[in-house]
Coordinates of C-alpha atoms in Angstrom, one line a residue:
Chain C
M1 CA 6.2 1.4 35.0
T2 CA 3.3 2.4 32.9
F3 CA 4.6 5.2 30.7
I4 CA 1.5 5.1 28.4
L5 CA -2.0 5.3 29.8
S6 CA -4.8 4.2 27.6
D7 CA -8.5 4.3 28.1
V8 CA -11.3 3.5 25.7
Q9 CA -14.7 5.2 26.0
N10 CA -17.4 5.9 23.5
G11 CA -15.3 4.8 20.6
V12 CA -12.4 7.0 21.6
M13 CA -9.1 5.9 22.8
T14 CA -7.4 8.4 25.0
L15 CA -3.7 7.8 25.0
T16 CA -1.7 9.7 27.7
L17 CA 2.0 10.1 27.6
N18 CA 2.8 9.4 31.2
R19 CA 6.2 10.3 32.5
P20 CA 5.2 13.6 34.1
E21 CA 8.4 14.0 36.2
R22 CA 10.4 13.8 33.0
L23 CA 8.0 16.0 31.0
N24 CA 6.8 12.9 29.2
S25 CA 10.0 12.6 27.3
F26 CA 10.6 9.3 25.4
N27 CA 12.8 6.5 26.4
D28 CA 12.9 3.1 24.8
E29 CA 10.5 1.4 27.1
M30 CA 8.0 4.2 26.6
H31 CA 8.3 3.7 22.9
R32 CA 7.6 0.0 23.2
Q33 CA 4.5 0.6 25.3
L34 CA 3.3 3.2 22.8
A35 CA 3.8 0.8 20.0
D36 CA 1.7 -1.8 21.8
V37 CA -1.1 0.6 22.4
L38 CA -1.0 1.6 18.7
T39 CA -1.4 -2.0 17.7
Q40 CA -4.6 -2.1 19.8
V41 CA -5.9 1.0 18.1
E42 CA -5.1 -0.4 14.7
R43 CA -6.8 -3.7 15.4
D44 CA -9.9 -2.6 17.3
D45 CA -12.6 -1.4 14.9
T46 CA -14.7 -0.2 17.8
I47 CA -12.1 2.5 18.4
R48 CA -12.9 5.2 15.9
C49 CA -10.8 8.1 17.1
L50 CA -7.4 8.4 18.9
L51 CA -6.8 11.2 21.2
I52 CA -3.2 11.8 22.4
T53 CA -2.3 14.0 25.3
G54 CA 0.3 14.4 28.0
A55 CA 0.1 13.9 31.8
G56 CA 1.1 16.7 34.1
R57 CA 2.2 20.1 32.8
A58 CA 4.0 19.1 29.6
F59 CA 2.7 17.4 26.4
C60 CA 6.0 15.8 25.5
A61 CA 9.6 17.0 25.8
G62 CA 10.9 14.7 23.0
Q63 CA 13.7 12.3 23.5
D64 CA 14.9 11.9 27.1
L65 CA 18.5 13.1 27.0
N66 CA 19.3 11.2 30.2
D67 CA 19.1 8.1 28.0
R68 CA 21.5 9.7 25.7
N69 CA 24.5 10.3 27.9
V70 CA 27.3 10.7 25.5
D71 CA 30.7 9.4 26.7
P72 CA 33.2 11.9 25.3
S73 CA 35.9 9.3 24.8
G74 CA 33.6 6.5 23.6
A75 CA 32.3 5.8 20.1
A76 CA 29.7 8.1 18.6
P77 CA 26.1 7.1 19.4
D78 CA 23.9 5.8 16.7
L79 CA 20.9 8.1 16.9
G80 CA 19.7 6.8 13.6
A81 CA 18.8 3.5 15.3
S82 CA 16.2 5.0 17.6
V83 CA 14.8 7.1 14.7
E84 CA 14.6 3.9 12.6
N85 CA 13.2 1.7 15.3
F86 CA 10.9 4.0 17.2
Y87 CA 10.2 7.5 15.8
N88 CA 9.8 6.6 12.1
P89 CA 7.4 3.6 12.7
L90 CA 5.4 5.8 15.1
I91 CA 4.8 8.6 12.5
K92 CA 4.1 6.1 9.7
R93 CA 1.6 4.3 11.8
L94 CA -0.2 7.5 12.9
A95 CA -0.4 8.6 9.2
A96 CA -1.6 5.2 8.1
L97 CA -4.2 4.8 10.8
P98 CA -7.6 4.9 9.0
K99 CA -9.2 7.0 11.8
P100 CA -8.7 10.5 13.0
V101 CA -5.8 11.2 15.4
I102 CA -6.2 14.3 17.7
A103 CA -3.3 15.8 19.7
A104 CA -4.4 17.7 22.7
V105 CA -1.2 19.7 23.5
N106 CA -1.6 20.5 27.2
G107 CA 1.8 22.1 27.7
V108 CA 5.3 22.3 26.2
A109 CA 5.9 20.2 23.1
A110 CA 9.6 20.1 22.4
G111 CA 11.8 18.2 20.0
A112 CA 10.2 15.0 18.9
G113 CA 7.3 16.0 21.2
A114 CA 6.6 19.0 18.9
T115 CA 7.0 17.1 15.7
L116 CA 4.9 14.2 17.0
A117 CA 2.0 16.7 17.7
L118 CA 2.4 18.1 14.2
G119 CA 2.1 14.6 12.8
C120 CA -1.4 14.2 14.2
D121 CA -4.4 14.9 12.1
M122 CA -5.9 17.6 14.3
V123 CA -4.0 19.6 16.9
I124 CA -5.7 21.5 19.7
A125 CA -3.4 23.4 22.0
A126 CA -3.8 25.0 25.4
R127 CA -3.1 28.7 25.3
S128 CA -0.1 28.3 27.6
A129 CA 1.4 25.5 25.5
N130 CA 4.3 26.1 23.1
F131 CA 6.2 24.3 20.4
I132 CA 10.0 24.1 20.4
M133 CA 12.1 22.7 17.5
S134 CA 14.9 22.3 19.9
F135 CA 16.9 19.8 17.8
S136 CA 19.2 22.4 16.2
K137 CA 20.4 23.7 19.6
L138 CA 22.0 20.3 20.1
G139 CA 23.4 20.0 16.7
L140 CA 20.6 17.6 15.6
V141 CA 18.0 17.5 12.9
P142 CA 14.2 17.6 13.5
D143 CA 13.0 14.0 13.4
C144 CA 9.7 12.3 13.9
G145 CA 8.6 13.8 10.6
G146 CA 9.5 17.3 11.5
T147 CA 11.4 18.3 8.4
W148 CA 8.5 16.9 6.3
Y149 CA 5.5 18.4 8.2
L150 CA 7.0 21.7 9.1
P151 CA 7.4 23.2 5.6
R152 CA 4.0 21.9 4.6
L153 CA 2.3 23.3 7.6
A154 CA 4.2 26.6 8.1
G155 CA 5.7 27.3 4.7
R156 CA 9.4 27.1 3.9
A157 CA 10.4 30.5 5.4
R158 CA 8.9 29.8 8.8
A159 CA 10.0 26.2 8.8
M160 CA 13.6 27.2 8.2
G161 CA 13.4 29.8 10.9
L162 CA 11.8 27.5 13.4
A163 CA 14.1 24.6 12.7
L164 CA 17.3 26.6 12.4
L165 CA 16.7 28.9 15.4
G166 CA 15.1 26.3 17.7
D167 CA 13.2 29.0 19.5
K168 CA 10.0 28.7 21.4
L169 CA 6.8 29.2 19.4
S170 CA 3.6 30.0 21.3
A171 CA 0.4 28.1 20.7
E172 CA -1.2 31.3 19.5
Q173 CA 1.5 31.9 17.0
A174 CA 1.4 28.3 15.8
H175 CA -2.4 28.8 15.3
Q176 CA -2.0 32.1 13.4
W177 CA 0.5 30.4 11.1
G178 CA -1.9 27.6 10.4
M179 CA 0.2 24.9 11.9
I180 CA -2.5 23.7 14.4
W181 CA -6.3 23.6 14.3
Q182 CA -7.3 25.4 17.4
V183 CA -6.1 27.2 20.6
V184 CA -8.3 27.1 23.7
D185 CA -8.0 28.3 27.2
D186 CA -6.0 25.9 29.4
E187 CA -9.0 24.8 31.4
A188 CA -11.1 24.2 28.3
L189 CA -8.5 21.9 26.6
N190 CA -9.7 18.6 27.9
D191 CA -13.4 19.2 27.2
T192 CA -12.8 20.7 23.7
A193 CA -10.5 17.8 22.6
R194 CA -12.8 15.2 24.1
Q195 CA -15.9 16.7 22.5
L196 CA -14.2 16.6 19.1
A197 CA -13.0 13.0 19.6
V198 CA -16.5 11.8 20.6
H199 CA -17.9 13.6 17.6
F200 CA -15.4 11.8 15.3
A201 CA -16.3 8.4 16.9
S202 CA -19.9 8.8 15.8
Q203 CA -18.9 9.8 12.2
P204 CA -18.4 7.6 9.1
T205 CA -15.0 6.4 10.0
F206 CA -14.3 4.5 6.8
G207 CA -14.9 7.7 4.8
L208 CA -12.8 9.7 7.2
G209 CA -10.0 7.2 6.9
L210 CA -10.1 7.7 3.1
V211 CA -10.2 11.5 3.4
K212 CA -7.1 11.3 5.6
K213 CA -5.4 8.9 3.1
A214 CA -6.2 11.1 0.2
L215 CA -4.9 14.3 1.9
N216 CA -1.7 12.5 2.8
A217 CA -1.3 11.2 -0.7
S218 CA -1.8 14.7 -2.1
E219 CA 1.5 15.7 -0.6
I220 CA 3.4 13.6 -3.2
N221 CA 0.9 13.2 -6.0
T222 CA 0.5 15.2 -9.2
L223 CA -3.0 16.6 -9.8
E224 CA -3.6 13.9 -12.3
E225 CA -2.6 11.1 -9.9
Q226 CA -4.7 12.7 -7.2
L227 CA -7.8 12.9 -9.4
D228 CA -7.4 9.2 -10.1
L229 CA -7.1 8.6 -6.4
E230 CA -10.2 10.6 -5.7
R231 CA -12.1 8.5 -8.2
D232 CA -10.9 5.3 -6.6
Y233 CA -11.6 6.4 -3.0
Q234 CA -15.0 7.8 -4.0
R235 CA -15.8 4.5 -5.6
M236 CA -14.9 2.7 -2.3
A237 CA -16.7 5.3 -0.1
G238 CA -19.8 5.0 -2.2
R239 CA -19.9 1.3 -1.4
S240 CA -19.7 1.8 2.3
E241 CA -22.6 1.1 4.7
D242 CA -22.2 4.6 6.1
Y243 CA -22.8 6.3 2.8
R244 CA -26.1 4.4 2.4
E245 CA -27.1 5.3 5.9
G246 CA -26.1 9.0 5.3
V247 CA -28.2 9.2 2.2
S248 CA -31.2 7.5 3.6
A249 CA -31.1 9.5 6.8
F250 CA -30.9 12.7 4.7
L251 CA -33.9 11.7 2.6
A252 CA -35.9 10.6 5.7
K253 CA -34.8 13.8 7.5
R254 CA -33.5 12.0 10.4
T255 CA -30.1 11.8 12.2
P256 CA -27.8 9.2 10.6
V257 CA -26.4 6.4 12.7
F258 CA -23.0 5.6 11.3
K259 CA -21.2 2.4 12.1
G260 CA -17.8 3.4 10.7
K261 CA -18.0 0.8 7.9
Chain Q
M1 CA -13.7 -26.1 -2.0
S2 CA -11.4 -26.1 -4.9
E3 CA -7.9 -24.7 -4.6
L4 CA -8.4 -22.8 -7.9
L5 CA -11.6 -20.9 -8.4
V6 CA -12.5 -20.3 -12.0
S7 CA -15.1 -17.7 -13.1
Q8 CA -15.9 -16.3 -16.5
N9 CA -17.3 -12.9 -16.9
G10 CA -17.9 -11.8 -20.5
R11 CA -14.6 -12.5 -22.4
V12 CA -12.5 -12.4 -19.2
L13 CA -11.7 -15.6 -17.3
T14 CA -10.6 -15.1 -13.7
L15 CA -8.5 -17.7 -11.8
T16 CA -8.4 -17.2 -8.0
L17 CA -5.8 -19.0 -6.0
N18 CA -7.6 -20.4 -3.0
R19 CA -5.4 -22.1 -0.5
P20 CA -5.8 -19.5 2.3
E21 CA -4.6 -21.9 5.0
A22 CA -1.3 -22.3 3.1
R23 CA -1.1 -18.6 2.2
N24 CA -1.8 -19.6 -1.4
A25 CA 1.5 -21.5 -1.7
L26 CA 2.0 -22.9 -5.2
N27 CA 2.3 -26.6 -4.9
N28 CA 2.5 -28.9 -7.9
A29 CA -1.1 -29.7 -7.8
L30 CA -2.1 -26.0 -7.9
L31 CA 0.3 -25.2 -10.7
D32 CA -1.2 -28.2 -12.6
Q33 CA -4.7 -26.8 -12.1
I34 CA -3.6 -23.3 -13.4
A35 CA -2.0 -24.9 -16.4
L36 CA -5.1 -27.0 -17.1
A37 CA -7.3 -23.9 -16.8
L38 CA -5.1 -21.9 -19.1
E39 CA -5.0 -24.7 -21.7
A40 CA -8.8 -24.9 -21.6
A41 CA -9.0 -21.1 -21.9
Q42 CA -6.6 -21.2 -24.9
Q43 CA -9.1 -23.5 -26.7
N44 CA -12.1 -21.5 -25.7
E45 CA -13.0 -18.8 -28.3
S46 CA -15.1 -16.9 -25.8
T47 CA -12.2 -16.2 -23.5
G48 CA -10.2 -13.2 -24.6
A49 CA -8.0 -12.6 -21.6
V50 CA -7.2 -14.2 -18.2
V51 CA -6.7 -12.7 -14.8
I52 CA -4.9 -14.6 -12.0
T53 CA -5.5 -13.3 -8.5
G54 CA -5.3 -14.4 -4.8
N55 CA -6.9 -12.9 -1.8
D56 CA -6.6 -9.6 0.2
R57 CA -3.5 -10.7 2.0
F58 CA -1.8 -13.1 -0.3
F59 CA -1.4 -13.4 -4.0
A60 CA 0.8 -16.4 -3.4
A61 CA 3.4 -16.5 -0.6
G62 CA 5.8 -19.0 -2.3
A63 CA 6.2 -22.6 -3.2
D64 CA 5.1 -25.4 -1.0
L65 CA 8.1 -25.9 1.3
K66 CA 6.9 -29.2 2.6
E67 CA 6.7 -30.5 -0.9
M68 CA 10.1 -29.1 -1.8
A69 CA 11.8 -30.4 1.4
S70 CA 11.0 -34.0 0.5
L71 CA 12.9 -33.8 -2.7
D72 CA 16.6 -34.7 -2.7
M73 CA 19.0 -33.9 -5.6
P74 CA 18.0 -36.8 -7.9
A75 CA 14.3 -36.2 -7.2
T76 CA 14.7 -32.4 -7.9
L77 CA 16.5 -33.3 -11.2
N78 CA 13.3 -35.1 -12.3
D79 CA 10.9 -32.7 -10.7
P80 CA 7.8 -32.2 -13.0
R81 CA 7.7 -28.6 -11.8
P82 CA 9.6 -27.0 -14.7
Q83 CA 7.2 -28.6 -17.1
L84 CA 4.3 -27.2 -15.2
W85 CA 5.7 -23.7 -15.4
A86 CA 6.4 -24.3 -19.1
R87 CA 2.7 -25.1 -19.7
I88 CA 1.7 -21.9 -18.0
E89 CA 4.2 -20.0 -20.0
R90 CA 2.9 -21.4 -23.3
F91 CA -0.5 -19.7 -22.8
N92 CA -0.9 -17.5 -25.8
K93 CA -3.6 -15.0 -24.8
P94 CA -3.2 -11.9 -22.6
L95 CA -2.5 -13.0 -19.0
L96 CA -2.9 -10.5 -16.2
A97 CA -1.9 -10.8 -12.5
A98 CA -4.0 -8.9 -9.9
V99 CA -1.8 -8.8 -6.9
N100 CA -2.9 -7.9 -3.4
G101 CA -0.7 -8.6 -0.4
Y102 CA 2.3 -10.9 -0.7
A103 CA 3.7 -12.2 -3.9
L104 CA 6.8 -14.0 -2.7
G105 CA 9.0 -16.6 -4.2
A106 CA 7.0 -18.7 -6.6
G107 CA 4.2 -16.2 -6.2
C108 CA 6.4 -13.4 -7.4
E109 CA 7.6 -15.6 -10.3
L110 CA 4.0 -16.3 -11.3
A111 CA 3.2 -12.6 -11.3
M112 CA 6.3 -11.9 -13.4
L113 CA 5.4 -14.6 -15.8
C114 CA 2.1 -12.8 -16.5
D115 CA 2.0 -10.2 -19.2
I116 CA 0.7 -7.3 -17.0
V117 CA 0.8 -7.0 -13.3
M118 CA -1.7 -4.8 -11.5
A119 CA -0.9 -4.3 -7.8
G120 CA -2.9 -3.2 -4.8
D121 CA -1.2 -0.5 -2.7
N122 CA -0.6 -3.2 0.0
A123 CA 1.2 -5.5 -2.4
R124 CA 4.7 -6.8 -1.7
F125 CA 7.0 -8.5 -4.2
G126 CA 10.0 -10.5 -3.2
L127 CA 12.2 -13.5 -3.8
P128 CA 13.1 -14.7 -0.2
E129 CA 14.5 -18.1 -1.5
I130 CA 18.0 -17.1 -0.5
T131 CA 17.0 -17.0 3.2
L132 CA 16.1 -20.7 2.9
G133 CA 19.5 -21.6 1.5
I134 CA 18.1 -22.0 -2.0
M135 CA 17.5 -19.6 -4.9
P136 CA 14.6 -18.7 -7.3
G137 CA 13.9 -21.7 -9.5
A138 CA 11.2 -20.6 -11.8
G139 CA 12.4 -17.5 -13.6
G140 CA 12.9 -15.3 -10.6
T141 CA 16.5 -14.4 -11.4
Q142 CA 15.8 -14.1 -15.1
R143 CA 12.5 -12.2 -15.4
L144 CA 13.2 -9.9 -12.5
I145 CA 16.4 -8.5 -13.9
R146 CA 14.8 -8.0 -17.3
S147 CA 12.0 -5.9 -15.8
V148 CA 13.6 -4.0 -12.9
G149 CA 17.3 -3.8 -14.0
K150 CA 20.5 -5.0 -12.4
A151 CA 20.7 -3.0 -9.2
L152 CA 17.4 -3.8 -7.8
A153 CA 17.3 -7.4 -9.0
Y154 CA 20.6 -8.3 -7.4
K155 CA 19.6 -6.6 -4.2
M156 CA 16.3 -8.4 -4.0
V157 CA 17.6 -11.8 -4.9
L158 CA 20.7 -11.6 -2.6
T159 CA 19.0 -10.1 0.4
G160 CA 15.6 -11.8 0.0
E161 CA 13.9 -8.6 1.0
A162 CA 10.6 -7.6 -0.5
I163 CA 9.7 -4.3 -2.2
T164 CA 6.5 -2.4 -2.0
A165 CA 3.9 -2.0 -4.8
Q166 CA 5.1 1.6 -5.3
Q167 CA 8.7 0.6 -5.6
A168 CA 7.7 -2.2 -8.0
Q169 CA 5.8 0.2 -10.1
Q170 CA 8.6 2.7 -10.3
A171 CA 11.0 -0.2 -11.2
G172 CA 8.7 -1.4 -14.0
L173 CA 7.5 -4.7 -12.5
V174 CA 4.0 -3.4 -12.0
A175 CA 1.9 -1.6 -14.7
E176 CA -0.5 0.1 -12.4
M177 CA -1.1 0.5 -8.6
C178 CA -4.5 0.9 -7.2
P179 CA -6.3 0.7 -3.8
A180 CA -6.2 -2.9 -2.7
A181 CA -10.0 -3.0 -2.6
L182 CA -10.2 -2.2 -6.3
T183 CA -7.3 -4.3 -7.7
L184 CA -9.3 -7.2 -9.0
E185 CA -12.1 -5.0 -10.3
Y186 CA -9.6 -2.8 -12.2
S187 CA -7.7 -5.8 -13.5
E188 CA -10.8 -7.4 -14.8
K189 CA -11.8 -4.1 -16.5
L190 CA -8.4 -3.8 -18.1
A191 CA -8.6 -7.4 -19.2
A192 CA -12.1 -6.8 -20.7
R193 CA -10.8 -3.8 -22.6
I194 CA -7.9 -5.9 -24.0
A195 CA -10.2 -8.9 -24.7
Q196 CA -12.4 -6.9 -27.1
H197 CA -9.5 -6.5 -29.5
A198 CA -9.0 -9.0 -32.4
P199 CA -7.8 -12.3 -30.9
L200 CA -5.3 -13.0 -33.6
A201 CA -3.8 -9.5 -33.3
L202 CA -3.5 -10.0 -29.5
Q203 CA -1.8 -13.3 -30.0
A204 CA 0.6 -12.0 -32.5
A205 CA 1.5 -8.9 -30.4
K206 CA 2.1 -11.1 -27.4
T207 CA 4.3 -13.4 -29.4
A208 CA 6.3 -10.4 -30.7
L209 CA 6.7 -8.9 -27.2
R210 CA 7.9 -12.2 -25.8
Q211 CA 10.6 -12.4 -28.5
A212 CA 12.0 -9.1 -27.3
H213 CA 13.9 -11.0 -24.6
E214 CA 14.9 -13.9 -26.8
L215 CA 16.2 -12.3 -30.0
S216 CA 18.6 -9.5 -31.1
L217 CA 17.0 -6.3 -32.1
S218 CA 17.4 -6.9 -35.8
Q219 CA 16.0 -10.5 -35.5
G220 CA 13.2 -9.1 -33.3
L221 CA 12.3 -6.5 -35.9
A222 CA 12.3 -9.1 -38.7
H223 CA 10.1 -11.4 -36.6
E224 CA 7.8 -8.5 -35.7
R225 CA 7.4 -7.7 -39.4
Q226 CA 6.6 -11.3 -40.2
L227 CA 3.8 -11.3 -37.6
F228 CA 2.6 -7.9 -38.8
T229 CA 2.4 -9.3 -42.4
L230 CA 0.6 -12.4 -41.1
L231 CA -2.2 -10.2 -39.7
A232 CA -2.7 -8.6 -43.1
A233 CA -4.3 -11.9 -44.2
T234 CA -6.9 -11.8 -41.4
E235 CA -10.6 -10.7 -41.8
D236 CA -10.3 -8.9 -38.5
R237 CA -7.7 -6.6 -39.8
Q238 CA -10.1 -5.5 -42.5
E239 CA -12.9 -5.1 -40.1
G240 CA -10.7 -3.1 -37.6
I241 CA -9.7 -0.6 -40.2
V242 CA -13.1 -0.3 -41.8
A243 CA -14.8 0.1 -38.5
F244 CA -12.3 2.9 -37.6
L245 CA -12.9 4.7 -40.8
E246 CA -16.7 4.3 -40.4
K247 CA -16.4 5.5 -36.8
R248 CA -18.2 2.4 -35.4
P249 CA -17.0 -0.3 -33.0
A250 CA -15.4 -3.2 -34.7
A251 CA -16.9 -6.7 -34.5
F252 CA -14.0 -9.1 -34.5
K253 CA -14.4 -12.8 -35.3
G254 CA -11.0 -14.2 -34.6
R255 CA -10.3 -14.9 -38.2

């Protein structure tokens, strides 16, 4: 079964979570396929933007609980193993990817599906989509970066409320709270997300990668450390081909042609 | 192509390990070349400091296992390798390691032998000897525990697992971490800054710092004072202080 569809066009890889009958929830095989596709995105310099979306009516319902049938008389399951083997590497790889990652949230994003979306660089959601931190209702903890991203995106009070209550949050509300970039009408989602992705794929990818790294680093750095990092990254960015191209295009009053290097 | 590239820029000598096909593994021949280059640099008045580096992915990923495998117990007993390390260790000018990528086994030991380690954010430090049924044999168990402390040193040596540049910096193995693309450049800048100081003062300070792990505190303090007194007899000390008072850069002569 192909649980992950991938398609590369115009420098954009569109990655579709594809278990629509199970609301694109994760099982181990789907994780393995996702990891393989991510390796391709990491290695292929001609891919300059990653767009993640879901097939069918959901974005992703998180972990497939059918895979987690708990035998009441058996030993306790080790949920830490799947976090360690699958979810943590996934979030780390998305954060470390030196190119923009867009989530087009087409429908419900629940559990790890919600936290996965929040771990992407830009989130565009369909108006009918919603985000559910459903972990607490099962006695679990938001994983896939949830407890890290939530307070940073929504603030502590909202993060606590969302994570402790586990209630549904509409895309509109998520947008008002600054958790996601944009909400669009359902029928406009595909085009809007694709347009943004194609735009990114024509931009100075090396510089964008550094911007992303710098913003991620700011979450743990002091001002002083961050200023040093900005100096270092600016030094590197200034030596890129795209910077030269950008400046000469500006001076010649023409449109720059960026190569992403 | 030589396995050790040597380039001098101003007062800084840079040695680049260049055995990419062997992940810069440190065989005896390469250690000998490093020792020779350092011995030449020690005699050369125009070299003030030395930087050792590798490539983007490997500083040095260990010793040469093929070379090691061919040695039985008697041959290991008479291995010239400890003498090679001792020659490198004898170098009396500031020695910096610019580490990108893997510094494992002998590579990690070489980095730890250096006075200052600068690391790229992609650097990894580890002593995986235990996974081969051996153990560190060139200072790995001794220098590591002195810089990172007991808990981490035991964990690294007994599991063989590597640590990241960030962990290495927090633990005190690494002086500064920078983006990998800038590691060598920043190391050479630092070396250049060091190399403009009075050569005899650098030599004396390095000697004193080394003694810290060999002597008791009171002996160390006595030795430090001796070296301090020694510098009082140098022209450069005079020049350094006068230049400071006259608010001008000092012109040191190494005397």
